[in-house]
Amino acid sequence: MDYLPLFFTLKKRPCLLIGGGSIALRKARLLLRAGAELLVVAPEINPELKALVDANNGKCLNSEYQVQLLSDVVLVISATDDEDVNKKVAGDCKARNIPVNVVDNPELCTVIMPAIVDRSPLMIAVSSGGSAPVLTRVVRSKLETLIPGRFGNLAKFASRFRNKIKTAIRDGELRRRFWEDIIDGAIGESVLKGNEQQAELALENKLTSQKKNKQEINGEVYLVGAGPGDPDLLTFKALRLMQRAEVVLYDRLVSQPILDMVRRDAEFIYVGKRRAEHAVDQRDINQLLVDHALQGKRVLRLKGGDPFIFGRGGEEIDLLAQNHIPFQVVPGITAASGCAAYAGIPLTHRDYAQSVRFITGHLKEGALSLSDQDLVHDNQTLVFYMGLVALKEICEQLIAIGRAKDTPCALIEQGTTEKQRVHLSDLANIYTLVESRNVKAPTLFIIGGVVKLHEKLQWFKGQ
Ligand code: SAH
C-alpha cells in the first residue's frame, strides 16, 4: 500500500490554495464543500474563482506565493502551472510537516486527492496513487451508476437510529444482522424511494418484533422493465435491483446479455411467454411471485420493455397488493421507443404525426377487429405490438377502414439488438415483403409518414 486513505476534516480550518485558474477553481469548490476557510493566492485570480471565494467568506490575495503564507494552515494545494513555484511550495510544506498536494504531480505531494462519489454522509474515495487517473475516473463513474443518488439519505436515516438500536439490541452480532436487514432490505428500499415515514414505521415494528423474538417476513417483489433488448438501455434502478434479487422470474423477451447482469447466485425461473405458448399460465406467475415473497425472498420479476405497456404488470401487482407484499415497479424503455430510436423513426414529428397510438395486434379468439375510425388519420403514427402473426389482417383492415394503401410502414425485427433488421414498405405490400424474408419475433410494426425519415435518420445498422 503506497498511501493510507484518510478522511480529512476541514470545517472552519484554514487552507491555502495557490493558483488562480480553472484548476484552482475546481479545487476551491471541493475545499469549500468540505467547509474549509480558504485563502487563495495568485498574481491573477479568475473572476469566477474570486466570486466563489468571496461568497464563502474566504479570502483572495493577488500576489506571488510566499513562505509566510504557510503559518497556521492545515492543508496546502498548489494548482499553478509554474513548475518552480510548485516545487518551492512542496519543499516548504514538507519542511514544516504541512500536508501538501500539487495538482497532477504525485512526486511533489504528501497527500493526493482521490476521485470521489459523494453521497454525504457516505463518501467513497477512489485512487490509483496517481498512476492511472483515467482508470480511477472510470471506476468512479461505475460506482456513480451503481449507488443511487438517494444513498446519502439512507446513511442519514441510519445515523438517526444508531443510538436507539444500540440500546435496544445489545448483542453486537445480532445488531449487525439487524442493520444488514435494514440497509439491504425493504426498509432501506423505502428510504431510497423517498418514503422515510413508511421506513420509520417499519423500523419501529421490526424493533418491536426483534424484542419479542419474533421471526418476520421481509420478502418483496421488484417488477422491473428490462427494455427492448440492448442491455445499455436498462435504467440504473433496474440494474441495482437486478443485483439484489434472490429469485428471478423472467420471460422470453428478456435477452441473455440482460440476464447476465442479474446477481449470479440468484435462482432463475423461466416463465415463458412465446406468443400464444405460455410456458407458465399468468395466474401461476402471479402466485409464484406471492409464494416466493412470503418465504422472505427478494423476488425480481423481469419483463421485456416496460412492465405497464402490454406487460400485464398491473395484474401481477394486484395479487401482491392483496397479500400486502411490498413491491416496486421500475419502468423500462418500451419496444416502441427503443425500436423507433434505433431505426431512426421519430414516433411524432411536426411535419408528419401529431400523435401516436400503441395497439396490440394480438388476436382475440383468432380474430382482430380494428374498427376505430381514429386509426385512419394520416397524422397519427400507429405502433402495433405483437403484430407479426396478424400482419396481413392488420394491413387489410386498416385499408378497409380508409387508411391510404401507400402509407409507409416499417417492421422492426429484434429491435435494438445486434440482430435488428428494418423491413420497409407500404400498407399494401409489407406483408408480401415480410413473408419473403424469414423474419423472427419479436417484431414491432410502425405505420405512418414518419417512417419516411428512416433513410435520413438511421444510425444503428444492426446486422
Ligand atoms: N412490455 C413490452 C411489450 C410486451 S408485448 C414493452 O413495453 O416493450 C411483446 C411485444 O413487444 C412483441 O410481440 C413485440 O411486438 C414487442 N417487442 C418487444 N421487444 C421487441 C424488440 N426488441 N423488437 C421488436 N419488438 C419488440
XYZ file of C-alpha atoms and ligand atoms in Angstrom:
489
model
C 0.000 0.000 0.000
C 1.598 3.253 -1.106
C -0.869 5.598 0.594
C -3.054 5.422 3.644
C -6.584 6.600 2.816
C -7.905 9.022 5.429
C -10.791 11.474 5.504
C -9.711 14.951 6.477
C -11.984 17.278 8.433
C -11.590 20.838 7.169
C -14.593 22.536 8.754
C -13.531 26.113 9.607
C -9.884 25.221 9.272
C -7.509 27.406 7.260
C -6.407 26.030 3.917
C -4.178 27.634 1.330
C -4.800 27.306 -2.386
C -2.117 28.599 -4.709
C -3.252 29.347 -8.249
C -5.953 31.424 -9.884
C -7.058 29.453 -12.940
C -9.699 26.869 -13.774
C -7.956 24.001 -11.973
C -7.690 26.093 -8.838
C -11.407 26.831 -9.242
C -12.228 23.106 -9.197
C -10.128 22.563 -6.099
C -11.668 25.598 -4.406
C -15.143 24.143 -4.940
C -14.104 20.920 -3.234
C -12.397 22.610 -0.312
C -15.383 24.862 0.241
C -17.777 21.926 0.085
C -15.790 20.420 2.929
C -16.215 23.663 4.893
C -12.629 24.949 4.690
C -11.646 28.515 5.496
C -9.972 29.311 2.229
C -7.166 31.635 1.237
C -6.438 31.791 -2.492
C -3.147 33.268 -3.619
C -2.113 34.062 -7.184
C -0.911 37.092 -9.130
C -4.119 36.846 -11.174
C -7.327 35.267 -9.972
C -10.099 34.192 -12.333
C -13.283 36.233 -11.596
C -15.431 33.115 -11.129
C -12.988 31.813 -8.539
C -12.905 35.169 -6.806
C -16.696 35.353 -6.669
C -16.903 31.824 -5.261
C -14.345 32.507 -2.557
C -15.963 35.833 -1.636
C -19.360 34.206 -1.378
C -17.988 31.653 1.062
C -16.188 34.033 3.409
C -12.801 33.126 2.040
C -10.008 35.487 1.055
C -8.190 36.164 -2.190
C -4.731 37.622 -2.304
C -3.327 38.951 -5.588
C 0.301 38.150 -5.059
C 3.086 35.665 -5.663
C 3.403 32.743 -3.265
C 5.463 33.483 -0.175
C 6.512 31.084 2.534
C 4.974 33.250 5.276
C 1.548 32.259 3.967
C 2.091 28.807 5.414
C 1.811 29.855 9.018
C -1.285 28.285 10.601
C -2.599 26.442 7.539
C -3.578 22.767 7.832
C -3.547 21.909 4.136
C -1.958 23.386 1.032
C -2.920 22.792 -2.571
C -0.726 24.094 -5.318
C -2.571 24.422 -8.615
C -0.213 26.577 -10.656
C 1.409 25.703 -13.965
C 4.703 27.127 -12.764
C 6.964 24.184 -12.009
C 9.341 26.265 -9.837
C 6.520 27.586 -7.659
C 5.097 24.082 -7.254
C 8.477 22.723 -6.205
C 9.045 25.526 -3.748
C 5.586 25.128 -2.189
C 6.100 21.374 -1.838
C 9.555 21.818 -0.266
C 8.374 24.479 2.182
C 5.410 22.362 3.267
C 7.455 19.225 3.710
C 9.952 21.148 5.860
C 7.050 22.215 8.102
C 5.116 18.921 8.020
C 2.124 20.559 6.396
C 0.191 18.201 4.102
C 0.612 19.372 0.527
C -0.982 18.439 -2.760
C 0.453 19.581 -6.069
C -2.074 19.047 -8.812
C -1.036 16.413 -11.378
C 2.345 15.883 -9.769
C 2.282 12.923 -7.362
C 6.032 13.109 -6.702
C 5.689 16.502 -5.092
C 2.671 15.534 -2.971
C 2.428 14.284 0.562
C -1.316 13.843 0.140
C -3.163 13.018 -3.058
C -6.761 13.743 -3.982
C -8.928 10.736 -4.780
C -11.843 10.674 -7.212
C -14.960 10.812 -5.080
C -18.522 9.613 -5.143
C -20.318 11.943 -2.781
C -23.429 10.589 -1.119
C -22.809 12.509 2.059
C -22.548 11.442 4.754
C -21.485 8.395 2.782
C -18.322 9.149 0.857
C -16.385 6.880 -1.463
C -12.867 7.754 -2.475
C -11.071 6.027 -5.335
C -7.401 6.351 -6.079
C -4.716 4.714 -8.160
C -1.999 6.577 -6.320
C -1.669 8.969 -9.231
C -0.588 6.210 -11.626
C -3.744 5.841 -13.719
C -6.157 8.763 -13.331
C -8.355 7.666 -16.248
C -8.860 4.249 -14.714
C -9.772 5.910 -11.452
C -12.355 8.028 -13.214
C -13.863 5.015 -14.954
C -14.194 3.173 -11.638
C -15.711 6.252 -10.110
C -18.333 6.567 -12.817
C -19.218 2.890 -12.463
C -19.759 3.459 -8.768
C -21.813 6.554 -9.512
C -24.224 4.483 -11.557
C -24.422 1.661 -9.027
C -25.017 3.750 -5.948
C -28.317 5.571 -6.062
C -28.360 9.314 -5.605
C -30.504 8.971 -2.511
C -27.974 6.753 -0.753
C -26.930 9.699 1.388
C -30.476 9.785 2.803
C -30.060 6.170 3.788
C -26.850 6.965 5.640
C -28.576 9.871 7.420
C -31.542 7.673 8.246
C -29.228 5.033 9.716
C -27.394 7.551 11.833
C -30.679 8.839 13.286
C -31.477 5.394 14.646
C -27.990 4.350 15.575
C -28.191 5.044 19.303
C -31.693 3.727 19.689
C -30.801 0.425 18.086
C -27.569 0.184 20.002
C -29.506 0.472 23.242
C -32.250 -1.907 22.131
C -30.031 -4.669 20.759
C -27.052 -5.240 22.992
C -25.600 -8.246 21.215
C -23.149 -6.986 18.575
C -23.673 -9.836 16.120
C -27.465 -9.600 16.310
C -27.242 -5.866 15.855
C -25.074 -6.232 12.769
C -27.577 -8.604 11.207
C -30.419 -6.295 12.108
C -28.670 -3.438 10.332
C -27.924 -5.559 7.265
C -31.601 -6.394 7.008
C -32.479 -2.730 7.152
C -29.921 -1.357 4.743
C -30.240 -4.171 2.243
C -33.942 -4.875 2.646
C -37.379 -3.349 2.275
C -36.751 -0.586 4.824
C -33.650 0.624 3.011
C -35.584 0.494 -0.247
C -38.334 2.672 1.247
C -35.755 5.291 2.175
C -34.286 5.187 -1.313
C -37.775 5.603 -2.736
C -38.092 8.756 -0.636
C -40.654 7.268 1.743
C -38.976 7.823 5.087
C -42.182 7.824 7.072
C -43.006 4.322 5.946
C -39.413 3.264 6.606
C -39.509 4.665 10.124
C -42.713 2.843 10.891
C -41.365 -0.420 9.532
C -38.187 0.019 11.527
C -40.109 0.548 14.749
C -42.158 -2.578 14.023
C -39.051 -4.531 13.268
C -37.506 -3.414 16.518
C -40.599 -4.465 18.452
C -40.711 -7.899 16.875
C -36.978 -8.282 17.416
C -37.530 -7.607 21.135
C -40.315 -10.162 21.221
C -38.015 -12.540 19.388
C -40.490 -12.908 16.571
C -39.407 -14.101 13.156
C -40.660 -11.759 10.439
C -41.001 -11.933 6.747
C -39.060 -9.452 4.690
C -39.895 -10.584 1.191
C -40.578 -8.097 -1.558
C -41.072 -8.014 -5.292
C -39.449 -5.833 -7.929
C -41.378 -5.593 -11.149
C -38.678 -4.380 -13.477
C -38.808 -3.320 -17.102
C -35.668 -4.561 -18.827
C -36.094 -2.556 -22.019
C -36.266 -3.914 -25.557
C -33.003 -5.868 -25.734
C -29.870 -3.746 -25.666
C -28.570 -4.015 -22.076
C -27.324 -0.438 -22.262
C -30.960 0.619 -22.214
C -31.509 -0.619 -18.664
C -32.130 2.025 -16.027
C -29.777 2.429 -13.058
C -32.567 1.369 -10.771
C -33.288 -1.770 -12.781
C -29.641 -2.751 -12.591
C -29.440 -2.140 -8.874
C -32.494 -4.270 -8.121
C -31.301 -6.966 -10.535
C -28.201 -7.246 -8.407
C -30.137 -7.549 -5.165
C -32.612 -10.213 -6.219
C -32.577 -13.730 -4.803
C -35.167 -15.209 -7.166
C -35.752 -14.114 -10.759
C -38.814 -14.836 -12.855
C -38.139 -13.894 -16.455
C -39.710 -14.449 -19.827
C -38.517 -14.988 -23.327
C -38.315 -11.337 -24.287
C -35.536 -10.705 -21.790
C -32.280 -11.103 -23.694
C -29.344 -13.174 -22.467
C -26.956 -10.223 -22.069
C -29.507 -8.703 -19.701
C -29.920 -11.911 -17.723
C -26.140 -11.981 -17.387
C -26.387 -8.799 -15.371
C -28.610 -10.317 -12.699
C -26.915 -11.436 -9.487
C -25.232 -14.693 -10.372
C -26.259 -16.751 -7.386
C -29.954 -15.909 -7.753
C -32.433 -18.670 -8.550
C -33.632 -18.266 -12.158
C -37.151 -19.329 -13.095
C -38.227 -19.233 -16.737
C -41.893 -18.419 -17.071
C -42.046 -18.475 -20.822
C -44.373 -16.419 -22.937
C -43.808 -17.042 -26.520
C -46.869 -15.706 -28.293
C -49.792 -17.967 -27.564
C -47.475 -20.530 -25.942
C -47.457 -19.534 -22.327
C -44.891 -21.677 -20.551
C -46.468 -20.763 -17.242
C -50.017 -19.510 -17.016
C -50.369 -15.864 -15.953
C -52.264 -16.792 -12.792
C -49.484 -19.165 -11.817
C -46.891 -16.444 -12.367
C -48.834 -14.113 -10.101
C -48.999 -16.814 -7.454
C -45.295 -17.695 -7.781
C -44.392 -14.087 -7.018
C -46.537 -14.146 -3.901
C -45.203 -17.508 -2.737
C -41.552 -16.574 -3.027
C -42.060 -13.220 -1.350
C -43.873 -14.911 1.524
C -40.809 -17.086 2.004
C -38.944 -13.869 2.747
C -37.171 -13.648 -0.615
C -36.349 -10.642 -2.751
C -38.070 -11.516 -5.960
C -37.301 -9.940 -9.308
C -39.963 -10.087 -11.993
C -38.018 -9.137 -15.067
C -40.052 -8.148 -18.094
C -39.248 -7.024 -21.595
C -39.756 -3.335 -22.338
C -41.947 -1.540 -19.841
C -43.985 -3.591 -17.359
C -47.080 -1.447 -17.786
C -47.174 -1.488 -21.578
C -48.705 -4.742 -22.799
C -46.816 -6.338 -19.939
C -49.605 -7.492 -17.631
C -47.703 -5.784 -14.847
C -50.952 -4.485 -13.404
C -52.304 -7.986 -12.848
C -49.135 -9.163 -11.167
C -49.012 -6.397 -8.622
C -52.720 -6.670 -7.963
C -52.247 -10.008 -6.238
C -49.199 -8.687 -4.388
C -51.201 -5.750 -3.087
C -53.990 -8.082 -1.966
C -51.401 -10.052 0.001
C -49.771 -6.928 1.483
C -46.427 -7.743 -0.074
C -44.183 -4.735 -0.632
C -43.318 -4.166 -4.261
C -41.739 -1.658 -6.589
C -42.356 -1.076 -10.258
C -39.429 0.098 -12.353
C -40.314 1.482 -15.772
C -38.342 0.321 -18.766
C -37.880 1.581 -22.285
C -40.793 0.184 -24.188
C -40.259 -1.539 -27.541
C -41.852 1.388 -29.410
C -39.350 3.907 -28.027
C -36.369 1.584 -28.342
C -37.112 0.311 -31.842
C -38.107 3.729 -33.146
C -34.937 5.330 -31.850
C -32.656 2.588 -33.176
C -34.413 2.600 -36.543
C -34.292 6.384 -36.916
C -38.067 6.763 -36.988
C -39.326 9.530 -34.712
C -42.771 8.489 -33.479
C -44.058 12.029 -33.689
C -42.792 14.813 -35.937
C -44.056 18.303 -36.605
C -44.482 17.569 -40.302
C -45.894 14.044 -40.176
C -47.527 12.981 -36.950
C -49.115 14.824 -34.068
C -49.979 11.736 -32.098
C -49.014 8.114 -31.711
C -51.066 5.060 -30.770
C -49.727 1.862 -29.216
C -52.000 -1.009 -30.225
C -51.948 -4.726 -29.592
C -52.048 -6.899 -32.696
C -52.766 -9.947 -30.599
C -55.707 -11.840 -31.990
C -58.560 -12.337 -29.590
C -60.166 -15.705 -30.258
C -58.306 -15.807 -33.553
C -59.683 -12.514 -34.883
C -58.673 -8.890 -34.979
C -61.038 -6.007 -35.201
C -59.772 -2.555 -35.989
C -62.901 -0.521 -36.396
C -61.798 2.674 -34.685
C -62.097 5.492 -37.244
C -59.320 7.326 -35.429
C -56.812 4.939 -36.910
C -57.228 6.291 -40.432
C -55.862 9.773 -39.797
C -52.726 10.480 -41.774
C -51.180 12.484 -38.969
C -51.242 9.674 -36.449
C -48.471 7.118 -36.114
C -49.669 3.610 -35.301
C -47.456 1.149 -33.486
C -48.530 -2.459 -33.312
C -47.076 -4.718 -30.639
C -47.413 -8.470 -31.162
C -48.384 -7.798 -34.751
C -46.395 -10.366 -36.755
C -48.911 -13.201 -36.854
C -51.794 -10.892 -37.733
C -49.751 -8.621 -40.032
C -51.878 -9.380 -43.077
C -55.166 -8.756 -41.227
C -53.847 -5.526 -39.683
C -52.946 -4.115 -43.113
C -56.160 -5.276 -44.761
C -58.376 -3.914 -42.026
C -56.603 -0.550 -41.951
C -57.014 -0.221 -45.700
C -60.654 -1.283 -45.389
C -61.440 1.453 -42.870
C -59.739 4.055 -45.068
C -56.039 4.362 -44.331
C -54.172 5.030 -47.590
C -52.637 1.973 -49.255
C -49.366 3.775 -49.806
C -48.914 4.722 -46.147
C -45.269 3.989 -45.373
C -44.598 1.274 -42.818
C -41.689 -0.465 -41.147
C -41.482 -3.791 -39.441
C -38.615 -3.765 -36.989
C -37.262 -7.157 -36.164
C -35.417 -7.814 -32.877
C -35.075 -4.090 -32.384
C -32.101 -2.557 -30.512
C -30.198 -5.864 -30.590
C -27.299 -6.723 -32.871
C -29.767 -8.716 -34.948
C -32.027 -5.758 -35.658
C -33.413 -5.582 -39.195
C -35.780 -2.963 -40.537
C -38.206 -4.032 -43.280
C -39.674 -1.107 -45.194
C -42.660 -0.968 -47.469
C -46.224 0.386 -47.539
C -49.504 -0.824 -46.142
C -50.435 -2.671 -49.327
C -47.124 -4.518 -49.769
C -45.405 -5.022 -46.441
C -46.962 -8.413 -45.812
C -45.565 -9.919 -49.044
C -42.153 -8.455 -48.325
C -42.031 -9.781 -44.773
C -43.247 -13.182 -45.888
C -40.244 -13.467 -48.200
C -37.678 -12.589 -45.539
C -37.752 -15.227 -42.823
C -38.482 -12.729 -40.107
C -38.044 -13.695 -36.457
C -40.018 -12.402 -33.468
C -40.135 -10.104 -31.661
C -41.171 -7.521 -34.201
C -42.727 -4.119 -33.953
C -44.876 -2.688 -36.715
C -44.812 1.083 -37.270
C -47.194 2.780 -39.678
C -47.281 6.408 -40.793
C -45.483 9.226 -42.605
C -42.695 9.264 -40.004
C -41.350 6.021 -41.488
C -40.067 8.064 -44.474
C -37.492 9.578 -42.142
C -35.728 6.255 -41.658
C -33.408 6.649 -44.659
C -32.204 10.014 -43.433
C -32.042 9.384 -39.708
C -30.924 5.790 -39.286
C -27.691 5.390 -37.370
C -27.866 1.904 -35.903
C -27.410 -0.737 -38.551
C -27.798 -3.938 -36.527
C -26.925 -6.898 -38.709
N -43.820 -4.735 -22.230
C -43.216 -4.804 -23.532
C -44.140 -5.361 -24.575
C -44.557 -6.766 -24.329
S -45.598 -7.383 -25.600
C -42.712 -3.426 -23.934
O -43.019 -2.427 -23.273
O -41.965 -3.348 -24.913
C -44.434 -8.166 -26.659
C -44.259 -7.407 -27.924
O -43.377 -6.316 -27.764
C -43.621 -8.200 -29.035
O -44.568 -9.020 -29.678
C -43.136 -7.116 -29.953
O -44.183 -6.566 -30.713
C -42.703 -6.061 -28.976
N -41.251 -6.127 -28.738
C -40.630 -6.318 -27.570
N -39.301 -6.278 -27.708
C -39.053 -6.026 -29.020
C -37.882 -5.875 -29.804
N -36.662 -5.950 -29.265
N -38.015 -5.633 -31.123
C -39.239 -5.548 -31.681
N -40.376 -5.691 -30.982
C -40.306 -5.927 -29.672
